[in-house]
Each structure stands twice: as C-alpha cells, then as structure tokens.
Coordinates of N, CA, C and O in Angstrom, one line a residue:
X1 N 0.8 -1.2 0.0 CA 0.0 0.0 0.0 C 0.9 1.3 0.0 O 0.4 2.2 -0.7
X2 N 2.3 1.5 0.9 CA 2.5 2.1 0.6 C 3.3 2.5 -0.8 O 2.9 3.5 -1.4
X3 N 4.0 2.1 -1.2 CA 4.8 2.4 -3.1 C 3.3 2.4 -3.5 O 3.6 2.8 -4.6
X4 N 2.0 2.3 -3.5 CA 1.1 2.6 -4.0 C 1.0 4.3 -4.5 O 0.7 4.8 -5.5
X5 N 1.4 4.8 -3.2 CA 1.1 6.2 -3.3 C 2.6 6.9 -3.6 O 2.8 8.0 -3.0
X6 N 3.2 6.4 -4.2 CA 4.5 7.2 -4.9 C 4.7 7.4 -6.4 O 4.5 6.6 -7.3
X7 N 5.0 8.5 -6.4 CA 5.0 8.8 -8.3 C 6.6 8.6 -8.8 O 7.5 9.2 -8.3
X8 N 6.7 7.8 -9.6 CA 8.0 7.3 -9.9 C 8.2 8.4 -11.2 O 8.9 8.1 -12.1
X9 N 7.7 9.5 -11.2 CA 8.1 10.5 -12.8 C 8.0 11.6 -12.3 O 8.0 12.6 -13.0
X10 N 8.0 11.5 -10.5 CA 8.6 12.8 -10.3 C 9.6 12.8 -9.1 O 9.8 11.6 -8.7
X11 N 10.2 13.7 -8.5 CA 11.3 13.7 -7.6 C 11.3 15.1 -6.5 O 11.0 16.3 -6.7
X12 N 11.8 14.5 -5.3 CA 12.0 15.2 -4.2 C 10.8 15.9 -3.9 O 10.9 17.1 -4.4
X13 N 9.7 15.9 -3.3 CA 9.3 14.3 -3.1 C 8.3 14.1 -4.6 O 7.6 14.7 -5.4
X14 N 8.7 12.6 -4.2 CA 8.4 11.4 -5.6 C 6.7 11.0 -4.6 O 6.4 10.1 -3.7
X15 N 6.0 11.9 -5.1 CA 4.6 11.8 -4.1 C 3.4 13.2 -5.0 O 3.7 14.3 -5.5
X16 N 2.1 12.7 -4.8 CA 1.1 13.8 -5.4 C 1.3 14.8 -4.2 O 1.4 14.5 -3.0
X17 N 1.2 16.2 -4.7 CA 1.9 17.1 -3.2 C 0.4 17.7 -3.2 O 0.2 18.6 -2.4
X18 N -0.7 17.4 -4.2 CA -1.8 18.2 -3.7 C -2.6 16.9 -2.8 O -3.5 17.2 -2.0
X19 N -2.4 16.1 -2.9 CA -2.6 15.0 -1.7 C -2.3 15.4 -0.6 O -2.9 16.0 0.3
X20 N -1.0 14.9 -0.6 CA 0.3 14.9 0.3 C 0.7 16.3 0.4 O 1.7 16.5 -0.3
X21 N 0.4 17.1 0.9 CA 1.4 18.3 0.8 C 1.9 19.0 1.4 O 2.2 20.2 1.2
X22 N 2.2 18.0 3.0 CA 3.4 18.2 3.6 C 4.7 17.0 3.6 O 5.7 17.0 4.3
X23 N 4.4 16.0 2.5 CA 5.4 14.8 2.8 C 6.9 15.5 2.6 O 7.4 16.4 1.9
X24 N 7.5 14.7 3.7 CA 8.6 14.9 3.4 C 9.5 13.7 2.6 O 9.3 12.5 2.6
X25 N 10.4 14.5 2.0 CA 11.3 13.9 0.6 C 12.6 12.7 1.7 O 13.7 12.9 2.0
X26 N 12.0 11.9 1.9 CA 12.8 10.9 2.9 C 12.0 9.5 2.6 O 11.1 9.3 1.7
X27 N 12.6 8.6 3.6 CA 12.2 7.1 3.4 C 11.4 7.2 4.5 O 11.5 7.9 5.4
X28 N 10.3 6.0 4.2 CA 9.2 5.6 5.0 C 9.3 4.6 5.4 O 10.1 4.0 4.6
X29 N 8.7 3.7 6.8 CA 8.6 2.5 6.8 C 7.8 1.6 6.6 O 6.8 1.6 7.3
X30 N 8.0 0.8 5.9 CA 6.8 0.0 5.9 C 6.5 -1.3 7.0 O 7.5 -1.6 7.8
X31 N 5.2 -2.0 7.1 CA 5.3 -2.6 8.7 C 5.6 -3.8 8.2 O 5.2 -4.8 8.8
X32 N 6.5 -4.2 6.6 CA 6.6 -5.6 6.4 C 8.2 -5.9 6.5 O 9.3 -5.4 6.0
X33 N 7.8 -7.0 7.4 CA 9.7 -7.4 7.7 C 10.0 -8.1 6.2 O 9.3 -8.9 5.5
X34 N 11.5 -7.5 6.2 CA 12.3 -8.3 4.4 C 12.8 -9.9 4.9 O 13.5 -10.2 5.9
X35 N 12.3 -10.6 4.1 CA 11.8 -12.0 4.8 C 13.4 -12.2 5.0 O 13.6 -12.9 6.0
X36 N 14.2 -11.8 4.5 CA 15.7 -12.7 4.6 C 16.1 -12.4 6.0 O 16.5 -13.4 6.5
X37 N 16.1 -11.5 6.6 CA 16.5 -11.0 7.6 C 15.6 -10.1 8.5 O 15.3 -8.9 8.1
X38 N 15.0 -10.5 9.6 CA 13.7 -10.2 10.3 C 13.8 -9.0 11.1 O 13.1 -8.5 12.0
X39 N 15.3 -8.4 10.7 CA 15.6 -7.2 11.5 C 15.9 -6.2 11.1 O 16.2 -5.1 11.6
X40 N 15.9 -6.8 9.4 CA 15.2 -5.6 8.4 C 14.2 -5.4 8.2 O 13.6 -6.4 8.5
X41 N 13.1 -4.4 7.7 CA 11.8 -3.8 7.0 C 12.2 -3.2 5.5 O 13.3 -2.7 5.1
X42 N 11.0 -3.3 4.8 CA 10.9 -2.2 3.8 C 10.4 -1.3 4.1 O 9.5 -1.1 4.9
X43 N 11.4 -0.2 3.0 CA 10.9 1.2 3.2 C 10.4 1.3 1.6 O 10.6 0.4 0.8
X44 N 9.8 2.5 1.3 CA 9.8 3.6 0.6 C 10.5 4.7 0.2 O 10.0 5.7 0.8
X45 N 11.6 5.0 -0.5 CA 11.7 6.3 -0.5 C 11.4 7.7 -1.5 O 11.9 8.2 -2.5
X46 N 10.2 8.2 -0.7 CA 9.9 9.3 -1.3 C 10.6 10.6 -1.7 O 10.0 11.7 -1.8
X47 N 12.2 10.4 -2.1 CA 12.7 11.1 -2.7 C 12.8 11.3 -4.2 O 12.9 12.2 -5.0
X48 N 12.6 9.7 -4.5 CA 12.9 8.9 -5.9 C 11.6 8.1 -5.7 O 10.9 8.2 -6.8
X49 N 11.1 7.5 -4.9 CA 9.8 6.6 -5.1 C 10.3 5.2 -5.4 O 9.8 4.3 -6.0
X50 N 11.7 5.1 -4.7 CA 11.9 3.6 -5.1 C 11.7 3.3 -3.5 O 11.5 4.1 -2.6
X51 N 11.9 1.4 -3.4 CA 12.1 0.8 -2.2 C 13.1 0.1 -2.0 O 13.9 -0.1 -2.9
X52 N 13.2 -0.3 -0.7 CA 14.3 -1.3 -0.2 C 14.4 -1.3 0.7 O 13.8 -0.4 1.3
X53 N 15.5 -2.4 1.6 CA 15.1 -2.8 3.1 C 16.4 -2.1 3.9 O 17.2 -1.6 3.2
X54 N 16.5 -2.0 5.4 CA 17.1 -1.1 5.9 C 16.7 -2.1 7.4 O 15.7 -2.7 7.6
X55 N 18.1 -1.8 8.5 CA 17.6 -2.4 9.7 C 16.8 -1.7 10.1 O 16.5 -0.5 10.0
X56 N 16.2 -2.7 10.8 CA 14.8 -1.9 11.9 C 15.5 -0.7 13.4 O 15.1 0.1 14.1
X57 N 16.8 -1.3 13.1 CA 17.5 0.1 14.4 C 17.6 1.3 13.6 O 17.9 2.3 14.3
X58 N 17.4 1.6 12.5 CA 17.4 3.4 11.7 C 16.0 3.7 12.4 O 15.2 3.0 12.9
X59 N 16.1 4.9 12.2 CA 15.2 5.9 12.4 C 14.7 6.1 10.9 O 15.4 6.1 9.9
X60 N 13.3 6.2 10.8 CA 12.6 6.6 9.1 C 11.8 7.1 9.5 O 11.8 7.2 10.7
X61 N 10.4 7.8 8.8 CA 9.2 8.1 8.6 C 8.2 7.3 8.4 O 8.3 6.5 7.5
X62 N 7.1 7.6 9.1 CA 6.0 6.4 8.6 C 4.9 7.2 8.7 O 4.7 8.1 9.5
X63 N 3.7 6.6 7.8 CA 2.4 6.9 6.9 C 1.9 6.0 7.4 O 2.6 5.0 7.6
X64 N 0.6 6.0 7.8 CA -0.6 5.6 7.7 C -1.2 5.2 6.2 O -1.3 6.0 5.3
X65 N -1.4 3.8 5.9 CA -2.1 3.6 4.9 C -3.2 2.3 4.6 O -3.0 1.2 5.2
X66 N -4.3 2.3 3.7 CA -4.6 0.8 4.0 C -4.6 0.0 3.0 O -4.0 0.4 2.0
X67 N -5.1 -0.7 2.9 CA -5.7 -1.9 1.2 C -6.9 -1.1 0.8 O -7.6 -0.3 1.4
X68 N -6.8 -1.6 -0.4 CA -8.2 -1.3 -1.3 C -9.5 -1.8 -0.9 O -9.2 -2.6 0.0
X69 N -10.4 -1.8 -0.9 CA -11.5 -1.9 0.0 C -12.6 -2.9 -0.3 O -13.5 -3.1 0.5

C-alpha cells in the first residue's frame, strides 16, 4: 500500500503534493519485515519513489495507509 502512493516520474518528493502536501522527501517504513532478515523492513523512498530494506534500528518516517476496500 505504501509504493502505492509514490510517483516514480517525479522527484523530491516522488509523491502527489496536492494529496500529500506536507510529505517529506525521505524514506518511509513500511510494517513488512524483508523475509531474509527479520531485522530488516521495507521502506519507501519518497525522494525517488523507489524501495528497499534497511535495519529496523534506523530511524525513518511512517504513513498511515490501508488496502483497497
């Protein structure tokens, strides 16, 4: 859900800003552990709108988001 709401054709922040329009241009976390290592998560990063995993001891940003309904 979250990379749901990232625009990959735009940058800094890679996000709709009339939505969003206070996000900040940083990584997000998402609440799913990266199965190889359970003390990693994925993130989001809405500077670029790409993802990838990072230990769970960083500090990131996190969103509220849910499933399609």
């Amino acid at each position: 859900e979250l990379a749901s709401i990232s625009k990959l054709d735009t940058y800094g922040p890679a996000a709709d800003e009339t939505v969003f329009p206070n996000i900040v241009s940083s990584r997000y976390w998402s609440s799913t552990t990266y199965a190889s290592n359970e003390d990693y998560a994925w993130y989001v990063g809405f500077s670029n709108g790409y993802d990838g995993n990072y230990s769970k001891s960083n500090g990131r940003y996190v969103r509220a988001v849910r499933g399609g309904q």
